PDB file of C-alpha atoms in Angstrom:
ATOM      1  CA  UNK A   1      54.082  73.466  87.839  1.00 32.00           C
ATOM      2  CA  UNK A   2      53.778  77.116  86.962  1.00 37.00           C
ATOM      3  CA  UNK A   3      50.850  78.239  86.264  1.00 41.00           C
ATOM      4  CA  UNK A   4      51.049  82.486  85.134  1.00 41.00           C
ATOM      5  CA  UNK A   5      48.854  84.668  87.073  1.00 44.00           C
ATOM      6  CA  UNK A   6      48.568  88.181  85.632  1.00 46.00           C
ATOM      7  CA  UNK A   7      48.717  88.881  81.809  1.00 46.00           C
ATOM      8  CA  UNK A   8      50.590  92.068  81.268  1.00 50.00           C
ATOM      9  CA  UNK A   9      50.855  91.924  77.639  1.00 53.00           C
ATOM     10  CA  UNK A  10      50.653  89.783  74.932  1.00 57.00           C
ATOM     11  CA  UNK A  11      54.760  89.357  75.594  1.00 73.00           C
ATOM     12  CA  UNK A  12      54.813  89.562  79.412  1.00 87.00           C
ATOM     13  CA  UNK A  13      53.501  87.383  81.896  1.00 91.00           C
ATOM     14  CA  UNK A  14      53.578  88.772  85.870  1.00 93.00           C
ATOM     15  CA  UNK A  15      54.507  86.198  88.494  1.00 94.00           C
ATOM     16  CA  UNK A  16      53.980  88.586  91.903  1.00 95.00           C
ATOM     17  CA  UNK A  17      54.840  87.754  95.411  1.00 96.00           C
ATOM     18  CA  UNK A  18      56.989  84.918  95.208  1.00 97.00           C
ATOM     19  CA  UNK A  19      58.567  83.136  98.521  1.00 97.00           C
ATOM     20  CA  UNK A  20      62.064  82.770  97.808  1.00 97.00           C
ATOM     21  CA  UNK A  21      63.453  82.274 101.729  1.00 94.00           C
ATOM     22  CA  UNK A  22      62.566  83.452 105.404  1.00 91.00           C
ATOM     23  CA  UNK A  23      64.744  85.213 107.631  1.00 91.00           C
ATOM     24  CA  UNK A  24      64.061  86.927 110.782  1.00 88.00           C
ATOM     25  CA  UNK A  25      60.342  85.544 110.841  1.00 89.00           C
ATOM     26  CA  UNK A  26      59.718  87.644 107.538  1.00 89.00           C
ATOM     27  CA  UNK A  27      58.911  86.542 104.136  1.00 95.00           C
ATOM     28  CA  UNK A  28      61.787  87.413 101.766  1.00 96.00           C
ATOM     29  CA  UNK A  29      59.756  87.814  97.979  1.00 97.00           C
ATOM     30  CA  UNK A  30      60.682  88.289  94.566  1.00 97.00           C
ATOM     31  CA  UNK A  31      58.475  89.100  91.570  1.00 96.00           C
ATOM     32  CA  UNK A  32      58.766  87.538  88.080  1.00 95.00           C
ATOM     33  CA  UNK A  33      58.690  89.636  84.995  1.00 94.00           C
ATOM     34  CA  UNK A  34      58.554  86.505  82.033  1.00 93.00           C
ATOM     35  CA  UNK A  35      58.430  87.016  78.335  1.00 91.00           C
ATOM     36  CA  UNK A  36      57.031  85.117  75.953  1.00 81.00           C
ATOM     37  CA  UNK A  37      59.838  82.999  74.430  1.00 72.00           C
ATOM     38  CA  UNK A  38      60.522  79.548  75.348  1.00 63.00           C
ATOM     39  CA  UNK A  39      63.663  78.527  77.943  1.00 75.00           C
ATOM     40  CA  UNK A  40      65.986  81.380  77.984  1.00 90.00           C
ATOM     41  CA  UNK A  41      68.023  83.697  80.233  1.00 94.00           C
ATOM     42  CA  UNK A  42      66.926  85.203  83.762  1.00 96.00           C
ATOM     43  CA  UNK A  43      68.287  88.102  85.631  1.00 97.00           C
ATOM     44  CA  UNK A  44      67.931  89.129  88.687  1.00 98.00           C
ATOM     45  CA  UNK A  45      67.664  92.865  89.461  1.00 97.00           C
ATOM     46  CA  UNK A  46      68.195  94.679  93.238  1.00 97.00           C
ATOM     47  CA  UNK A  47      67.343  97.763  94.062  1.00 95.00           C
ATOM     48  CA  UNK A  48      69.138 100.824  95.345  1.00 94.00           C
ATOM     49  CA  UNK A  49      68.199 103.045  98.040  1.00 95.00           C
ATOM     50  CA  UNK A  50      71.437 103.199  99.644  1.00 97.00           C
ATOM     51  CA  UNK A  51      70.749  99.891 101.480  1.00 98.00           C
ATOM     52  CA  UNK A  52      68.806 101.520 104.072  1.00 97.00           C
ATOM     53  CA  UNK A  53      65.261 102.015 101.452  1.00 96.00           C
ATOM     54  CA  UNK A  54      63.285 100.714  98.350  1.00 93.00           C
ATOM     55  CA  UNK A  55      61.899  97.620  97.557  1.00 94.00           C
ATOM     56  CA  UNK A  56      62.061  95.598  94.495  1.00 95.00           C
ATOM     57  CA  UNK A  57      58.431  97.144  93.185  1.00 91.00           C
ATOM     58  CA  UNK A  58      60.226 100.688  92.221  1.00 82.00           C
ATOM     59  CA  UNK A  59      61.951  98.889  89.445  1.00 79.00           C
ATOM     60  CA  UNK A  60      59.463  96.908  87.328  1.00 81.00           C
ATOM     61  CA  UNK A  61      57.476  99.050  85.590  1.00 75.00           C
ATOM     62  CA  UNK A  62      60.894 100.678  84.046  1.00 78.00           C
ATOM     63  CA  UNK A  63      64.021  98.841  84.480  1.00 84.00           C
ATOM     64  CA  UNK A  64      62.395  95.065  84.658  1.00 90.00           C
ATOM     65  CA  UNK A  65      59.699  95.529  82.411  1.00 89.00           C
ATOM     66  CA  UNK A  66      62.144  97.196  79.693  1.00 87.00           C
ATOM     67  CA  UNK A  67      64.233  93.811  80.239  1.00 91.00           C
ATOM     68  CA  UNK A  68      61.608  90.962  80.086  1.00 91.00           C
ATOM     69  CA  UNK A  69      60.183  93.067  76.844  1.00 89.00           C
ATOM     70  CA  UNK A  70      63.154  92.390  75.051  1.00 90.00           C
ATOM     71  CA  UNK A  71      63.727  88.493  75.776  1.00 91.00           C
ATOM     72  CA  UNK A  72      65.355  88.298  78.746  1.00 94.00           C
ATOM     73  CA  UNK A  73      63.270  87.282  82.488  1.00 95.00           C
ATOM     74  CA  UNK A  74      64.031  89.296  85.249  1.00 95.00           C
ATOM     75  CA  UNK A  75      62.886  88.517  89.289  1.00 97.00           C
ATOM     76  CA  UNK A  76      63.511  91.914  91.229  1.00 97.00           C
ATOM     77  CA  UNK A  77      64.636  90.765  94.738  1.00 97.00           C
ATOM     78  CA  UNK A  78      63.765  92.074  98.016  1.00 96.00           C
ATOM     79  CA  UNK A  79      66.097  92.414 100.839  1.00 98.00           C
ATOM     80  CA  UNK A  80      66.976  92.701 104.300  1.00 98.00           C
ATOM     81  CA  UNK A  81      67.138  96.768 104.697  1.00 98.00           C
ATOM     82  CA  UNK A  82      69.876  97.533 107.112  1.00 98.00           C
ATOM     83  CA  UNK A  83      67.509  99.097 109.395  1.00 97.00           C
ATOM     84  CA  UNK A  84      66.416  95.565 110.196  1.00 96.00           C
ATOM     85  CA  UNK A  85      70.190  93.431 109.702  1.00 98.00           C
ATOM     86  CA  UNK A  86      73.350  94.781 108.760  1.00 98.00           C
ATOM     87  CA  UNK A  87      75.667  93.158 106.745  1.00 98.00           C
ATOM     88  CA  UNK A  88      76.004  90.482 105.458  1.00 98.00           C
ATOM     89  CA  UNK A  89      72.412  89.798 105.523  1.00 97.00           C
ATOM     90  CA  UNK A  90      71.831  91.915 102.303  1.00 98.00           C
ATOM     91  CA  UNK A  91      74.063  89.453 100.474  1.00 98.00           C
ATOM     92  CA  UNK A  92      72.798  85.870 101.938  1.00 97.00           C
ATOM     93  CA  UNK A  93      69.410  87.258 101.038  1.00 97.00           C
ATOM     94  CA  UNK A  94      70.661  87.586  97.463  1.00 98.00           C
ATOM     95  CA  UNK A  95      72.217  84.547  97.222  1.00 97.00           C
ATOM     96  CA  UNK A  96      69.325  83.149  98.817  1.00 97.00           C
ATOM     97  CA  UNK A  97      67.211  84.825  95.643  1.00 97.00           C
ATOM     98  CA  UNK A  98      69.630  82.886  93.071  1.00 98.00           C
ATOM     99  CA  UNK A  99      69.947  79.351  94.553  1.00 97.00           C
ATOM    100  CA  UNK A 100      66.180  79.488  94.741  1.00 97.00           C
ATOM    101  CA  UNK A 101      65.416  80.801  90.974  1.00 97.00           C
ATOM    102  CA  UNK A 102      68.233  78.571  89.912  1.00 97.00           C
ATOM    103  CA  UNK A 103      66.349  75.133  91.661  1.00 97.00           C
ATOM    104  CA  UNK A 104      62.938  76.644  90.355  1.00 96.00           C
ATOM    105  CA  UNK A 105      64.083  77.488  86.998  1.00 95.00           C
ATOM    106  CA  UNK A 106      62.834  74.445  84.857  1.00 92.00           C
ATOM    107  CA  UNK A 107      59.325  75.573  86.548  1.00 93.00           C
ATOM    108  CA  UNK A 108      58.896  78.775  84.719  1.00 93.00           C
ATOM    109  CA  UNK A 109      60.517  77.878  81.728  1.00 91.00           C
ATOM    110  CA  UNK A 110      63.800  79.486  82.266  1.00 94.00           C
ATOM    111  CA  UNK A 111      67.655  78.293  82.037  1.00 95.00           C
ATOM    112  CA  UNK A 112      69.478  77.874  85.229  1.00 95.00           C
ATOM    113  CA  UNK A 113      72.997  78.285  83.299  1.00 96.00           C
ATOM    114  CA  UNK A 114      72.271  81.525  81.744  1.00 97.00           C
ATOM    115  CA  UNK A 115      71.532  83.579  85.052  1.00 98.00           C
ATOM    116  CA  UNK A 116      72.576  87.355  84.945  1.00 98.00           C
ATOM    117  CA  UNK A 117      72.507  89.985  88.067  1.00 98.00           C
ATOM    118  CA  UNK A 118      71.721  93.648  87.896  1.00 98.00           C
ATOM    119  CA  UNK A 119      71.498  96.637  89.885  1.00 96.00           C
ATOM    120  CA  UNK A 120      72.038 100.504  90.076  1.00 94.00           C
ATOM    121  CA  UNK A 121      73.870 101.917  93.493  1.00 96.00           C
ATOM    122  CA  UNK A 122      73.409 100.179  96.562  1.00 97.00           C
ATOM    123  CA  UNK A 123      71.666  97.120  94.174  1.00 97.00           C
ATOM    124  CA  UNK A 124      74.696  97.592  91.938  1.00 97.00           C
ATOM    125  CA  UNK A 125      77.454  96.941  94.742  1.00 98.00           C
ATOM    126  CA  UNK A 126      74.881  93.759  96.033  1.00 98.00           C
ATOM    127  CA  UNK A 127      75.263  92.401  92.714  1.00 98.00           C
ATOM    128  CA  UNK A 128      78.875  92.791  92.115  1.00 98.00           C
ATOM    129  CA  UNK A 129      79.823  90.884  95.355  1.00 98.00           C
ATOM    130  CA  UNK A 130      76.903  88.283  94.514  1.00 98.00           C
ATOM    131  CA  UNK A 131      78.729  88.065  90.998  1.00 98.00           C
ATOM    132  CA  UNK A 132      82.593  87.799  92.974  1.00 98.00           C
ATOM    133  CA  UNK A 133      81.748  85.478  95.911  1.00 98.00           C
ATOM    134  CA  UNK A 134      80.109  82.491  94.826  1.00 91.00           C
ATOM    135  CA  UNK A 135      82.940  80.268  95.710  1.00 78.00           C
ATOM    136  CA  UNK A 136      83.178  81.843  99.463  1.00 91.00           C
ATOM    137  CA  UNK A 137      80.711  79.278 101.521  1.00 91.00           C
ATOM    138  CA  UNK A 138      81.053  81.588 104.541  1.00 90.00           C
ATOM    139  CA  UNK A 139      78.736  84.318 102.509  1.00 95.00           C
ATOM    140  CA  UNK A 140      75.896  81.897 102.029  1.00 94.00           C
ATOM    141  CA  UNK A 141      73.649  82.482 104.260  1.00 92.00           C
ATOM    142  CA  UNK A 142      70.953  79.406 105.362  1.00 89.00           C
ATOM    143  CA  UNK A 143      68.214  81.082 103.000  1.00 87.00           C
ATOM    144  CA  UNK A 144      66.624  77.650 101.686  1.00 87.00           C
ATOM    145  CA  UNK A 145      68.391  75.652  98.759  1.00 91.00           C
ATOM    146  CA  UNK A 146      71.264  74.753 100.717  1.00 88.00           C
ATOM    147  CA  UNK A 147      73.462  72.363  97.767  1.00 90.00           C
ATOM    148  CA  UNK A 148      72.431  74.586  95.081  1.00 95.00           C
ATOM    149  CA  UNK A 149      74.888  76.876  93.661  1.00 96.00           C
ATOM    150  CA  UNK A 150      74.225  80.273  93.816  1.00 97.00           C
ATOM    151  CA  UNK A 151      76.929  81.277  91.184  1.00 97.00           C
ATOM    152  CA  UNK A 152      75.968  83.885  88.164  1.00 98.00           C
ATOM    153  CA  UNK A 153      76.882  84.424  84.989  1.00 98.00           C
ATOM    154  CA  UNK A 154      77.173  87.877  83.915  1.00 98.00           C
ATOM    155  CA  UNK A 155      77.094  90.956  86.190  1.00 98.00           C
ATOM    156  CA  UNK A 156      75.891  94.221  85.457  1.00 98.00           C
ATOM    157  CA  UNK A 157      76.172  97.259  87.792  1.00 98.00           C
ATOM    158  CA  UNK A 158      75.411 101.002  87.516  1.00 96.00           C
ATOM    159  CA  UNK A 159      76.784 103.596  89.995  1.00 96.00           C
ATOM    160  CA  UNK A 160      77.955 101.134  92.725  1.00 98.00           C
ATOM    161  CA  UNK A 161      80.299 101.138  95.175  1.00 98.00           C
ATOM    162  CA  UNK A 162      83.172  98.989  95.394  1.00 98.00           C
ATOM    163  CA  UNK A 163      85.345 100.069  98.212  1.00 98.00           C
ATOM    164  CA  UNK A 164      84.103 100.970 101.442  1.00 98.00           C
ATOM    165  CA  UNK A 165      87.655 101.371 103.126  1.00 98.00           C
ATOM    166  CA  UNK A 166      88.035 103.881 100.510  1.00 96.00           C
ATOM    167  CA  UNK A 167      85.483 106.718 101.433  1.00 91.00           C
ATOM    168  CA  UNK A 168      84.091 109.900  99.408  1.00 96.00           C
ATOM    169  CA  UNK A 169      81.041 111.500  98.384  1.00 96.00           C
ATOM    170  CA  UNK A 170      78.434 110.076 100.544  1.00 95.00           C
ATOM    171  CA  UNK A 171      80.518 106.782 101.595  1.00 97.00           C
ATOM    172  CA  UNK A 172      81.232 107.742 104.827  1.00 97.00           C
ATOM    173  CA  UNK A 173      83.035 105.625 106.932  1.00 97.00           C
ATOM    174  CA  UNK A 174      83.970 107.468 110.700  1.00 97.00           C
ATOM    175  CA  UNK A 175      80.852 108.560 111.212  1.00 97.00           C
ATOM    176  CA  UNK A 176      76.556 108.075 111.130  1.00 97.00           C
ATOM    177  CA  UNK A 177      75.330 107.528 107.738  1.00 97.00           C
ATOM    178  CA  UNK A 178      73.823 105.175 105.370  1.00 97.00           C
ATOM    179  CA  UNK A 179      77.413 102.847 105.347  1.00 98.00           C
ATOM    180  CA  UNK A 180      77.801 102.697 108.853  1.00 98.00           C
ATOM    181  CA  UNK A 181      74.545 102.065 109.224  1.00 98.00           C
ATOM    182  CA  UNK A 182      74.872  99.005 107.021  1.00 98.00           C
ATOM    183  CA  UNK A 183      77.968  97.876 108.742  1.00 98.00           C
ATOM    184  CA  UNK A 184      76.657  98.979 112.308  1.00 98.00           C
ATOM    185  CA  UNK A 185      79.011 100.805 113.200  1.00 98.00           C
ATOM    186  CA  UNK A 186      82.352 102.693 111.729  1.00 98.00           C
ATOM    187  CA  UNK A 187      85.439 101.639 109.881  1.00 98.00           C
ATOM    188  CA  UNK A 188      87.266 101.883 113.385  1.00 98.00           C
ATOM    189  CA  UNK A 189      85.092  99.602 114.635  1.00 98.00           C
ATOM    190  CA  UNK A 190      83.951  97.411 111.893  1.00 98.00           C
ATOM    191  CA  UNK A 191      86.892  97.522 108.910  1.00 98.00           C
ATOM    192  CA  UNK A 192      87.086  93.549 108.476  1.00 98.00           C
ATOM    193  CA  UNK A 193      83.360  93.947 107.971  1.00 98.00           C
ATOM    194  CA  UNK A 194      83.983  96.714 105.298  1.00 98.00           C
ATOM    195  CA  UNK A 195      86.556  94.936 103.644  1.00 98.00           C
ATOM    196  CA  UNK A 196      84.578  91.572 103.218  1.00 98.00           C
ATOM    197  CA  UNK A 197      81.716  94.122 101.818  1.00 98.00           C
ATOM    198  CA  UNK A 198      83.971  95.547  99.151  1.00 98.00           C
ATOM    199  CA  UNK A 199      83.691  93.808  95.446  1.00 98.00           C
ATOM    200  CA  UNK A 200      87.210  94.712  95.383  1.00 98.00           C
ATOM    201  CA  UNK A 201      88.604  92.139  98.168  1.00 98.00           C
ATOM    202  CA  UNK A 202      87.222  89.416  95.661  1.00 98.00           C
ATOM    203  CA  UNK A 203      88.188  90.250  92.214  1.00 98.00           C
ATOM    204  CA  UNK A 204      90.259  86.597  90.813  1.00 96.00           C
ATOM    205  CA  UNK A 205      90.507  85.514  87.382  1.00 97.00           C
ATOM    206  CA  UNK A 206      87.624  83.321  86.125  1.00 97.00           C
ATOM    207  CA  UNK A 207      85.050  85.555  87.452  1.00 98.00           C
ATOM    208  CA  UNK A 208      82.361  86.345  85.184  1.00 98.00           C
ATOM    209  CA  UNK A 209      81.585  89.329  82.500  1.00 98.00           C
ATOM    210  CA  UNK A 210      81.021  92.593  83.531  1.00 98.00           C
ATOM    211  CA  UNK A 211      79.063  95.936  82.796  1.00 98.00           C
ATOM    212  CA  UNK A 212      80.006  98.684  84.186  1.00 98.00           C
ATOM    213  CA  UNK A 213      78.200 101.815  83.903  1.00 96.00           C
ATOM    214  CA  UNK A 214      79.171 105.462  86.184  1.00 95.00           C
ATOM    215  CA  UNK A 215      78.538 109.305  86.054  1.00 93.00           C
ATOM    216  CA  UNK A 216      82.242 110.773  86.336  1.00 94.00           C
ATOM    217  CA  UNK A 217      80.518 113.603  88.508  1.00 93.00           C
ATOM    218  CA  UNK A 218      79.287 111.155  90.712  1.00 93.00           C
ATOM    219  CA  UNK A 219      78.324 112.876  94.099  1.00 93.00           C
ATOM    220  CA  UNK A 220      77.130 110.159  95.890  1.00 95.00           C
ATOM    221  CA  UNK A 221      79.543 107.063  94.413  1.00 97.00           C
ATOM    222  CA  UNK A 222      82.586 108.939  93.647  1.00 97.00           C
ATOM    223  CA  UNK A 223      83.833 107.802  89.869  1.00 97.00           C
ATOM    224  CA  UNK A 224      86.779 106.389  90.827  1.00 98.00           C
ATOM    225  CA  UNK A 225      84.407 103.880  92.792  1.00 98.00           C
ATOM    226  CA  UNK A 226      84.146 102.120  89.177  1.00 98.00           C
ATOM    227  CA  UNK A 227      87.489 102.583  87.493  1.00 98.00           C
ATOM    228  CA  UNK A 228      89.300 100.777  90.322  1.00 98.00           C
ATOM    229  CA  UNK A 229      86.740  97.740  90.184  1.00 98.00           C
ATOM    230  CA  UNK A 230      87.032  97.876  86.237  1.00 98.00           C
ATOM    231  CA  UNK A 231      91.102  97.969  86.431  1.00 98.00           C
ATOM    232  CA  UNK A 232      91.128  95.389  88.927  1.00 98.00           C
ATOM    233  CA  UNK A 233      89.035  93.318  86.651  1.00 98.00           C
ATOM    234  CA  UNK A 234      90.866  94.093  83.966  1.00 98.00           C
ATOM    235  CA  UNK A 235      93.758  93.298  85.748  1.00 98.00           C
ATOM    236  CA  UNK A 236      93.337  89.444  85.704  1.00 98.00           C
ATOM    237  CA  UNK A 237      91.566  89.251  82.468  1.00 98.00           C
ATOM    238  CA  UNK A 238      88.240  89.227  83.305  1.00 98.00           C
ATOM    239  CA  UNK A 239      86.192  90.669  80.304  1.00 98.00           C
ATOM    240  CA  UNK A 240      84.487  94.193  81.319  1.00 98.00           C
ATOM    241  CA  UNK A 241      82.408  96.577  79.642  1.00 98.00           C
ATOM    242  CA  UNK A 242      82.759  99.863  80.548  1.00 98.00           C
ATOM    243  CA  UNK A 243      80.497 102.995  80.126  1.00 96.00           C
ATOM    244  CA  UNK A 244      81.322 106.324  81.461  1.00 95.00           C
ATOM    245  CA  UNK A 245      78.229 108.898  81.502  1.00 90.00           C
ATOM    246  CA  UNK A 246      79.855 111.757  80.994  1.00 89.00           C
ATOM    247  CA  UNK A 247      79.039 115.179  83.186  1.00 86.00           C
ATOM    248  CA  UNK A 248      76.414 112.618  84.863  1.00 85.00           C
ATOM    249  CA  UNK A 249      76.185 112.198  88.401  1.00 88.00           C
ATOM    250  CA  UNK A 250      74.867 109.545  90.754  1.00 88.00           C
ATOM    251  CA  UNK A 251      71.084 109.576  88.795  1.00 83.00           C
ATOM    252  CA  UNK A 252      73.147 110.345  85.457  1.00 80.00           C
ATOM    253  CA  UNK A 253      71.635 113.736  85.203  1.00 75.00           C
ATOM    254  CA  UNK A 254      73.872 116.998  84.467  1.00 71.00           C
ATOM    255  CA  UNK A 255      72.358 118.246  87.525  1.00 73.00           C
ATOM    256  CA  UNK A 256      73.037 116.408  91.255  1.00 70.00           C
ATOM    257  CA  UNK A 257      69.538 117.195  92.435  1.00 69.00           C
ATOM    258  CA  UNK A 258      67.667 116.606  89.317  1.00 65.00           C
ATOM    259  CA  UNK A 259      65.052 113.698  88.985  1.00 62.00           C
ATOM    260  CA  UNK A 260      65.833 110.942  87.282  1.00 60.00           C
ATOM    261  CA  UNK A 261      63.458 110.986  84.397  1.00 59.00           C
ATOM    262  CA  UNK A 262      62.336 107.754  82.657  1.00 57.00           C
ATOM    263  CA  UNK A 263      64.556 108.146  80.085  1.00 59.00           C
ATOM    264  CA  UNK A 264      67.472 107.500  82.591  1.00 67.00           C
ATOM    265  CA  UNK A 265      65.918 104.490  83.696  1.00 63.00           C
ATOM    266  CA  UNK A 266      65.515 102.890  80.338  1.00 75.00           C
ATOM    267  CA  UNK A 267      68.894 104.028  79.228  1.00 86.00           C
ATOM    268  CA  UNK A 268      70.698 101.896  81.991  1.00 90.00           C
ATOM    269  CA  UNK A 269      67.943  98.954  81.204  1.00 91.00           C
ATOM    270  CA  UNK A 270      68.873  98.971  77.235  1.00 92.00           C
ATOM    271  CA  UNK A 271      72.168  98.889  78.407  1.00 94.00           C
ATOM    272  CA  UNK A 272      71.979  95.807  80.223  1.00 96.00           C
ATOM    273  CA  UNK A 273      69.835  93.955  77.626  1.00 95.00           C
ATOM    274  CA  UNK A 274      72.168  94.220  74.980  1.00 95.00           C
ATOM    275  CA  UNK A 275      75.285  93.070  77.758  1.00 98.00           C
ATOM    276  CA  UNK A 276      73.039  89.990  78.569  1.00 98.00           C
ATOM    277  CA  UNK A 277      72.002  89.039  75.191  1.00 96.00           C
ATOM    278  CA  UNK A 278      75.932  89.191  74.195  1.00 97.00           C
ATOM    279  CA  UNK A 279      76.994  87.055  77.365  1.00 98.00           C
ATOM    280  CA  UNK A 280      74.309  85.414  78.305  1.00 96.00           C
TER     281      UNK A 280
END
């Protein structure tokens, strides 16, 4: 049974350095931001860092915290940094993360139906295909809960990619950066791999809600990154929320080079809560 650990407030309990799989000889962990309330909706948030950095401790004190404080449990999820696998072991990690908070859910008081996914840039475009592919066996993984479904019920993203056969800003395709790095190697040489990447390929009716949130001066995501994943969506009637953060770009500041002040962070978190609490 669970048994809480650290006491952050009076609302919060802090379940750290959970074992959700192995791969590669490495412990894969999550952490477990819980409030208060009896059974009720989890999310699970990822982390950006253009799949190459981060870890899921850069988000709770802000984005997770902000969350769990209004209701709603979030686990932020490590991953497999493409420095150490390329794709798709970012994604069977993920999926890995949900079929293991969905078997353990009873345990910590949560409800395995009402399980949301959430994440900002490369966390963002982890979560949409997480949210897209749950009936594709092939993009499993053998992370632990094999049976279990890892299917989710509400997606929420913030400037993510969806189409890495469609390059611009900083998703470069034909040569070295942080998308070729993930794919190991260019679109020349690895397109099928880019394709089965992109949120796009799996957009069908009957997938679940979705949030949406860009800057429409995106430098790093380009804009139209998110309009083509919310028309496709919209396309077969699958409900979508849409925010556009005008003049922002990839941290939603007016300036590309700006820090992205706590503010920001809490913006994109409120955001989410109130999408969850509708959906969820």
């Amino acid at each position: 049974m669970f048994e809480p650990t650290t006491d952050i407030s009076e609302r919060l309990t802090f379940v750290p350095g959970i074992v959700y799989g192995e791969a590669d000889g490495t412990s894969l962990l999550l952490d477990l931001l819980l409030p208060a309330s009896a059974t009720g909706p989890v999310t699970i948030w990822l982390h950006g860092g253009g799949w190459s950095g981060g870890s899921r401790i850069g988000g709770l004190s802000y984005w997770c915290a902000h969350l769990a404080a209004q209701g709603i449990a979030t686990a932020a999820v490590d991953y497999r940094l493409s420095g150490d696998a390329v794709f798709p072991a970012q994604l069977h990690d993920v999926k890995a993360a949900i079929r293991w908070l969905r078997a353990h859910a009873r345990d910590y008081g949560l409800d395995p139906a009402r399980m949301g996914i959430w994440g900002h840039s490369a966390g963002g475009h982890l979560a949409a295909l997480a949210g897209l592919t749950s009936d594709h066996p092939e993009l499993e993984g053998d992370g632990g809960n094999g049976g279990v479904s890892s299917r989710v019920a509400a997606v929420a993203v913030a400037s993510a990619p969806s189409d890495f056969l469609a390059p611009g800003g900083e998703l470069i395709n034909d040569r070295p950066s942080q998308v070729t790095q993930l794919f190991g190697g260019t679109v020349a040489e690895q397109e099928a791999a880019m394709r089965q990447a992109s949120p796009l390929t799996y957009v069908q009716y009957g997938a679940p809600p979705f949030l949406i949130a860009h800057g429409t001066l995106d430098e790093t995501v380009p804009y139209e990154q998110a309009t083509r994943l919310r028309d496709a969506l919209n396309a077969v009637d699958v409900p979508v929320e849409f925010i556009a953060i005008d003049d922002g770009y990839h941290n939603w500041n007016p300036k590309p080079d700006s820090t992205w002040p706590k503010v920001r962070y809490l913006e994109f978190a409120d955001l989410a809560a109130q999408f969850f609490h509708r959906v969820l």
